[in-house]
XYZ file of C-alpha atoms in Angstrom:
478
model
C -8.110 -84.118 117.498
C -9.744 -82.054 114.742
C -10.456 -85.304 112.860
C -12.004 -86.726 116.008
C -14.151 -83.605 116.354
C -15.328 -83.820 112.743
C -16.293 -87.480 113.154
C -18.146 -86.751 116.376
C -20.037 -84.042 114.528
C -20.924 -86.452 111.713
C -22.233 -89.147 114.022
C -23.722 -86.840 116.623
C -25.256 -84.788 113.805
C -27.264 -87.841 112.782
C -28.170 -88.535 116.391
C -29.137 -84.897 116.918
C -31.407 -84.951 113.858
C -32.935 -88.287 114.921
C -33.573 -87.094 118.445
C -34.965 -83.742 117.323
C -37.465 -85.704 115.254
C -38.268 -87.758 118.367
C -38.596 -84.672 120.559
C -40.967 -83.036 118.065
C -42.996 -86.235 117.648
C -43.350 -87.273 121.291
C -45.786 -84.474 122.273
C -47.980 -85.571 119.339
C -47.677 -89.242 120.312
C -48.603 -88.569 123.951
C -51.816 -86.915 122.763
C -52.724 -89.924 120.561
C -51.722 -92.773 122.884
C -52.722 -93.091 126.538
C -50.345 -93.823 129.453
C -51.740 -97.404 129.516
C -50.888 -97.962 125.842
C -47.477 -96.343 126.216
C -46.884 -98.501 129.298
C -47.746 -101.757 127.490
C -45.399 -100.841 124.631
C -42.630 -99.845 127.074
C -43.008 -103.140 128.949
C -42.370 -105.221 125.828
C -39.573 -103.105 124.370
C -37.835 -102.991 127.729
C -37.480 -106.751 127.274
C -36.200 -106.182 123.722
C -33.650 -103.682 125.075
C -32.426 -106.307 127.550
C -32.155 -109.093 124.989
C -30.869 -107.616 121.731
C -27.438 -106.367 122.985
C -26.654 -109.822 124.422
C -28.048 -111.654 121.375
C -24.655 -110.983 119.732
C -22.837 -112.665 122.651
C -21.019 -109.293 122.678
C -18.647 -110.517 119.959
C -19.595 -107.425 117.957
C -17.964 -105.270 120.666
C -14.614 -106.901 119.821
C -14.796 -106.054 116.096
C -12.723 -102.894 116.561
C -9.878 -104.628 118.409
C -8.140 -106.944 115.872
C -5.428 -105.470 113.656
C -6.430 -107.626 110.672
C -9.782 -107.448 108.878
C -10.044 -111.239 108.590
C -10.400 -111.701 112.348
C -12.786 -108.754 112.527
C -14.889 -110.342 109.769
C -14.989 -113.588 111.755
C -16.334 -111.658 114.735
C -19.008 -110.017 112.570
C -20.088 -113.369 111.140
C -20.249 -114.966 114.584
C -22.239 -112.084 116.073
C -24.795 -112.137 113.211
C -25.221 -115.904 113.535
C -25.757 -115.468 117.259
C -28.493 -112.852 116.725
C -30.400 -115.112 114.329
C -30.094 -118.089 116.691
C -31.319 -116.000 119.639
C -34.369 -114.751 117.716
C -35.266 -118.317 116.764
C -34.819 -119.451 120.365
C -37.118 -116.715 121.696
C -40.132 -118.100 119.791
C -40.604 -121.448 121.607
C -39.577 -119.935 124.950
C -42.159 -117.165 124.529
C -44.890 -119.575 123.441
C -44.293 -121.657 126.567
C -43.965 -118.706 128.939
C -47.178 -116.987 127.815
C -49.223 -119.689 129.520
C -47.734 -118.756 132.903
C -47.679 -114.956 132.674
C -51.125 -114.503 134.200
C -50.127 -111.276 135.996
C -49.723 -109.469 132.642
C -52.841 -107.929 131.087
C -54.079 -109.158 127.714
C -53.002 -106.128 125.576
C -49.432 -106.462 126.867
C -49.444 -110.244 126.333
C -50.444 -109.720 122.694
C -47.467 -107.406 122.154
C -44.962 -109.921 123.518
C -44.648 -111.563 120.092
C -42.831 -108.423 118.950
C -39.896 -109.693 121.034
C -38.808 -111.920 118.149
C -38.806 -109.233 115.442
C -37.415 -106.629 117.848
C -34.447 -108.759 118.892
C -33.665 -109.733 115.284
C -33.894 -106.237 113.768
C -32.131 -104.363 116.589
C -29.502 -107.092 116.958
C -28.513 -106.991 113.279
C -28.259 -103.184 113.359
C -26.064 -103.505 116.448
C -23.686 -105.914 114.657
C -23.334 -103.874 111.474
C -22.805 -100.598 113.327
C -19.570 -101.876 114.862
C -18.345 -103.079 111.458
C -19.121 -99.695 109.897
C -17.483 -98.011 112.872
C -14.311 -99.997 112.165
C -14.372 -98.637 108.607
C -15.129 -95.083 109.836
C -18.456 -94.935 107.980
C -19.760 -92.243 110.326
C -21.976 -90.488 107.779
C -23.770 -93.706 106.867
C -24.343 -94.499 110.535
C -25.771 -91.007 111.029
C -28.198 -91.438 108.120
C -29.240 -94.795 109.531
C -30.201 -93.184 112.850
C -32.180 -90.455 111.055
C -33.962 -92.915 108.767
C -34.994 -95.133 111.666
C -36.331 -92.202 113.688
C -38.298 -90.682 110.786
C -39.853 -94.002 109.773
C -40.747 -95.015 113.323
C -42.397 -91.694 114.247
C -44.253 -91.223 110.941
C -45.639 -94.759 111.132
C -46.751 -94.404 114.767
C -48.418 -91.022 114.252
C -50.098 -91.867 110.934
C -51.490 -95.185 112.191
C -52.629 -93.608 115.444
C -54.493 -90.869 113.588
C -55.941 -93.161 110.903
C -57.187 -95.697 113.440
C -57.584 -95.858 117.182
C -54.280 -95.312 119.004
C -53.246 -98.865 119.886
C -50.050 -100.034 121.560
C -49.474 -102.403 118.613
C -48.697 -99.421 116.355
C -46.017 -98.228 118.781
C -44.397 -101.671 118.731
C -44.678 -102.166 114.978
C -43.238 -98.702 114.357
C -40.116 -99.614 116.282
C -39.599 -102.777 114.178
C -40.264 -101.000 110.862
C -37.818 -98.243 111.842
C -35.068 -100.776 112.537
C -35.717 -102.500 109.192
C -35.255 -99.166 107.390
C -32.046 -98.631 109.405
C -30.702 -101.888 107.930
C -31.696 -100.896 104.396
C -29.793 -97.606 104.707
C -26.608 -99.612 105.364
C -26.832 -101.179 101.882
C -24.581 -98.527 100.224
C -21.760 -100.000 102.323
C -21.875 -103.175 100.247
C -18.120 -103.012 99.668
C -17.377 -103.016 103.395
C -20.027 -105.714 104.010
C -18.874 -107.990 101.178
C -17.039 -110.626 103.183
C -15.665 -114.078 102.269
C -18.456 -115.895 104.152
C -17.765 -119.361 102.747
C -15.118 -121.636 104.129
C -14.798 -119.858 107.460
C -15.830 -122.845 109.547
C -13.710 -125.250 107.510
C -10.435 -123.378 107.918
C -10.808 -123.217 111.711
C -10.559 -119.436 111.877
C -13.933 -119.075 113.605
C -12.890 -121.464 116.357
C -9.606 -119.603 116.865
C -11.438 -116.271 116.985
C -13.900 -117.529 119.588
C -11.038 -118.794 121.748
C -9.143 -115.506 121.451
C -12.143 -113.369 122.421
C -13.908 -115.860 124.697
C -14.112 -113.354 127.570
C -16.625 -111.304 125.588
C -19.321 -114.032 125.466
C -18.315 -115.526 128.819
C -18.252 -112.312 130.846
C -19.408 -109.306 128.846
C -22.639 -111.002 127.768
C -23.614 -111.462 131.398
C -22.396 -107.961 132.183
C -24.679 -106.492 129.494
C -27.552 -108.653 130.678
C -27.112 -107.210 134.158
C -26.534 -103.663 132.844
C -29.573 -103.657 130.577
C -31.587 -105.464 133.219
C -30.727 -102.763 135.725
C -31.732 -100.116 133.186
C -34.899 -101.735 131.784
C -36.302 -103.803 134.658
C -37.639 -100.711 136.497
C -40.254 -100.321 133.737
C -41.317 -103.939 134.231
C -41.341 -103.564 138.019
C -43.497 -100.430 137.886
C -45.960 -102.323 135.676
C -46.072 -105.344 138.004
C -46.037 -103.515 141.375
C -48.322 -100.640 140.372
C -49.884 -100.366 136.878
C -49.193 -100.048 133.164
C -50.019 -96.330 133.420
C -47.329 -95.786 136.077
C -44.884 -97.757 133.918
C -45.796 -95.473 131.002
C -45.160 -92.367 133.129
C -41.762 -93.697 134.184
C -40.897 -94.740 130.616
C -41.645 -91.274 129.212
C -39.671 -89.566 131.995
C -36.645 -91.794 131.379
C -36.980 -91.372 127.636
C -36.780 -87.591 127.931
C -33.793 -87.965 130.284
C -32.188 -90.196 127.690
C -32.410 -87.649 124.862
C -29.100 -85.936 125.802
C -27.513 -89.383 126.233
C -28.497 -90.328 122.694
C -27.716 -86.886 121.291
C -24.218 -86.640 122.718
C -23.091 -89.575 124.813
C -23.434 -92.504 122.426
C -21.939 -90.587 119.490
C -18.973 -89.424 121.573
C -18.379 -92.915 122.988
C -18.549 -94.589 119.569
C -16.192 -92.144 117.886
C -13.827 -91.960 120.867
C -13.506 -95.767 121.019
C -11.269 -96.234 117.929
C -9.170 -93.198 118.927
C -8.769 -94.533 122.459
C -7.740 -97.938 121.068
C -5.002 -96.196 119.062
C -3.855 -94.222 122.137
C -3.955 -97.200 124.523
C -0.172 -97.598 124.132
C 0.412 -93.922 124.991
C -0.952 -93.479 128.555
C -0.127 -89.765 128.856
C -1.953 -88.808 125.651
C -4.920 -91.038 126.501
C -5.210 -89.470 129.967
C -5.026 -85.932 128.569
C -7.613 -86.645 125.859
C -9.959 -88.288 128.351
C -9.764 -85.397 130.818
C -10.591 -82.945 128.039
C -13.412 -85.175 126.797
C -14.926 -85.453 130.280
C -14.965 -81.715 130.836
C -16.502 -81.092 127.417
C -19.216 -83.707 127.926
C -19.933 -82.450 131.441
C -20.579 -78.897 130.215
C -22.819 -80.170 127.419
C -24.933 -82.455 129.586
C -25.231 -80.430 132.782
C -27.646 -77.713 131.466
C -30.451 -80.106 130.339
C -30.049 -82.121 133.559
C -30.355 -78.968 135.643
C -33.335 -77.773 133.593
C -35.245 -80.979 134.350
C -34.252 -80.820 138.011
C -35.638 -77.289 138.336
C -38.651 -77.459 136.025
C -39.469 -81.142 135.342
C -43.238 -81.361 136.124
C -44.006 -77.925 134.702
C -42.174 -78.674 131.444
C -43.928 -82.022 130.993
C -47.341 -80.438 131.576
C -46.530 -77.768 129.013
C -45.003 -80.039 126.353
C -46.775 -83.402 126.671
C -50.133 -82.463 128.176
C -51.532 -82.295 131.726
C -52.062 -86.067 132.048
C -48.270 -86.594 131.797
C -47.259 -84.259 134.642
C -46.331 -87.245 136.840
C -43.791 -88.299 134.195
C -42.150 -84.910 134.745
C -41.809 -85.706 138.441
C -40.088 -89.021 137.543
C -37.651 -87.096 135.313
C -37.076 -84.465 138.006
C -36.058 -86.979 140.692
C -34.032 -89.235 138.392
C -32.156 -86.265 136.900
C -30.107 -86.280 140.120
C -28.565 -89.581 139.033
C -28.458 -88.853 135.320
C -25.032 -87.207 135.262
C -23.158 -90.185 136.742
C -25.087 -92.572 134.484
C -24.142 -90.489 131.456
C -20.447 -90.447 132.414
C -20.464 -94.180 133.087
C -21.943 -94.847 129.657
C -19.267 -92.768 127.905
C -16.379 -94.223 129.933
C -17.516 -97.857 129.679
C -15.498 -98.168 126.453
C -12.460 -98.708 128.711
C -13.856 -102.100 129.726
C -13.378 -103.221 126.116
C -10.065 -101.453 125.492
C -8.393 -102.934 128.584
C -10.395 -106.194 128.318
C -11.795 -105.869 131.847
C -14.869 -107.970 131.159
C -14.800 -109.634 134.595
C -14.841 -106.299 136.392
C -17.622 -105.088 134.114
C -19.592 -108.183 135.082
C -19.115 -107.423 138.789
C -20.102 -103.748 138.423
C -23.152 -104.441 136.288
C -24.285 -107.217 138.631
C -24.005 -104.741 141.512
C -26.012 -102.242 139.447
C -28.796 -104.742 138.807
C -28.997 -105.922 142.409
C -28.694 -102.411 143.850
C -31.189 -100.670 141.557
C -33.826 -103.392 141.541
C -33.401 -104.171 145.245
C -33.662 -100.525 146.337
C -36.600 -99.959 144.018
C -38.598 -102.990 145.154
C -37.891 -102.342 148.845
C -38.797 -98.653 148.550
C -41.892 -99.471 146.497
C -43.228 -102.048 148.947
C -42.710 -99.737 151.949
C -43.378 -96.216 150.577
C -45.123 -96.839 147.250
C -44.208 -95.165 143.953
C -42.190 -92.367 145.585
C -40.116 -94.846 147.584
C -39.398 -96.860 144.451
C -38.201 -93.812 142.492
C -35.997 -92.417 145.276
C -34.503 -95.859 145.939
C -33.721 -96.236 142.245
C -32.055 -92.817 142.112
C -29.857 -93.319 145.188
C -28.703 -96.804 144.143
C -27.801 -95.496 140.680
C -25.655 -92.675 142.054
C -23.807 -95.050 144.378
C -23.031 -97.807 141.859
C -22.357 -95.696 138.773
C -20.321 -93.175 140.761
C -18.028 -95.939 142.028
C -17.790 -97.362 138.491
C -16.711 -93.995 137.043
C -13.927 -93.749 139.628
C -12.749 -97.282 138.744
C -12.792 -96.685 134.964
C -10.765 -93.500 135.302
C -8.254 -95.349 137.473
C -7.552 -97.606 134.464
C -5.986 -94.646 132.645
C -4.077 -93.369 135.689
C -6.536 -90.894 137.233
C -6.724 -91.366 141.004
C -9.927 -91.007 143.037
C -8.625 -87.702 144.442
C -7.879 -86.369 140.958
C -11.314 -87.491 139.759
C -13.020 -85.704 142.641
C -10.985 -82.570 141.912
C -11.809 -82.691 138.212
C -15.569 -82.778 138.783
C -15.469 -80.301 141.669
C -13.787 -77.791 139.369
C -16.330 -78.508 136.658
C -19.201 -77.924 139.105
C -17.688 -74.590 140.139
C -17.501 -73.638 136.466
C -21.279 -74.133 136.013
C -22.336 -72.148 139.096
C -23.796 -69.176 137.148
C -26.217 -71.404 135.244
C -27.068 -73.449 138.347
C -28.056 -70.408 140.396
C -30.125 -68.768 137.654
C -31.995 -71.961 136.698
C -32.934 -72.689 140.301
C -34.243 -69.113 140.590
C -36.275 -69.569 137.380
C -38.062 -72.686 138.659
C -40.682 -71.042 140.889
C -41.332 -68.412 138.203
C -42.383 -70.799 135.397
C -46.012 -69.660 135.631
C -44.716 -66.332 134.339
C -43.235 -67.772 131.138
C -41.689 -64.548 129.862
C -39.747 -63.876 133.077
C -38.768 -67.521 133.556
C -37.393 -68.029 130.057
C -35.677 -64.652 130.152
C -33.782 -65.838 133.240
C -32.901 -69.139 131.554
C -31.546 -67.420 128.413
C -29.602 -64.971 130.582
C -28.156 -67.894 132.551
C -26.996 -69.673 129.397
C -25.419 -66.466 128.049
C -23.543 -65.745 131.277
C -22.481 -69.398 131.448
C -20.974 -69.374 127.956
C -18.828 -66.304 128.691
C -17.863 -67.698 132.127
C -16.690 -70.975 130.575
C -14.837 -69.188 127.779
C -12.836 -67.365 130.446
C -12.169 -70.381 132.686
C -11.679 -73.040 129.978
C -9.641 -71.435 127.158
C -8.517 -74.828 125.853
C -12.121 -75.874 125.261
C -12.685 -72.676 123.300
C -9.807 -73.653 121.010
C -11.316 -77.060 120.330
C -14.794 -75.572 119.892
C -13.360 -73.418 117.102
C -11.950 -76.556 115.455
C -15.373 -78.184 115.604
C -16.959 -75.153 113.917
C -14.376 -75.269 111.108
């Protein structure tokens, strides 16, 4: 477990540094680029976020599963070839589609060509990360995340200051950042030096595809639905309302996603190989997962609660008065953030137990539920109806998915409810004090004094009620 903790710290350390850079840069970016420009950029890269994870046909997700490196190398080769083919296919499809997308404004239409470069760059990073994860190259992955974040933000800010803040700089910065991410992986030449020739001739690629056919057949569609459910709201806000509203939503979700990227993705990636090793020992896997869930819950609950209590005020203070509506988006959606975060961490069990068909069903329900509730609420009650519909559908679908995933390792619905009820009781001190601090934000000194006091009381409260977590926290520090 101490080795697991050290690896989480390595990978999450890179994510923390990358996201701190993002957090520091975003208030500068929001003062250079308008909500319309941010909305146009978010529209296009929401499409990139839908396409690049499925451009691999999800064969990269299987790289960790084979015992032998030869089969894993076949999966890497197949996933890279799939990314390149997808990027090439996007070009003629995009050229044809642009003639019919009359409802999209001209600045957004011009950015759509970044789909090709975005899918290629992000897709290749996605493939190589799983290969490096198999070889436990956590430090290199961490540096890749930092390098991408630094390059992206420096490019966007410098170009915005040197010239007029245009959405094209936001899009180009994302592509340049991903290219630097790939370059940082070059020191892993030994791990990436594979016997590429002769693979097709010896039939190993065909055998590998047959063995892991459920990944392209089911998980690809599942990821399409999952990413569609996550990214389509930005597109829907742009189509139903305006690019500015889409930009407000995109910034609110981006801030909500900071803890996910800081903690959740790093924990899930590092926990995946450990969980694969423990899959034959149900008792140990269950115990490790319960401990992991409680730890993650206590880490993620404070920022969620902070946004719930102080969302609009914090956004006005940090990003500028014109972005206060984005704070309202973050405030409402924070109610669903916890279950989304847990679902993202626990979704590794779909791969470990090869439950691709169930993942497809759950992610299809997510897409239909989120988009359906959002469109219906938006048409009847406007922007507020769309946001509340999105939040309620997310809680329902992701909550049910969390219960199902925990059942795979032997945790019943009753036990799951008890686990999270106990965790909620354990964060009561912070909850009460943060909710009291909300109305007092105009008096910054008093408000932040209450918040600091709440965090202090919460730490001592948890140390008393969760002694086992204290033991593991000490291991992390060592």
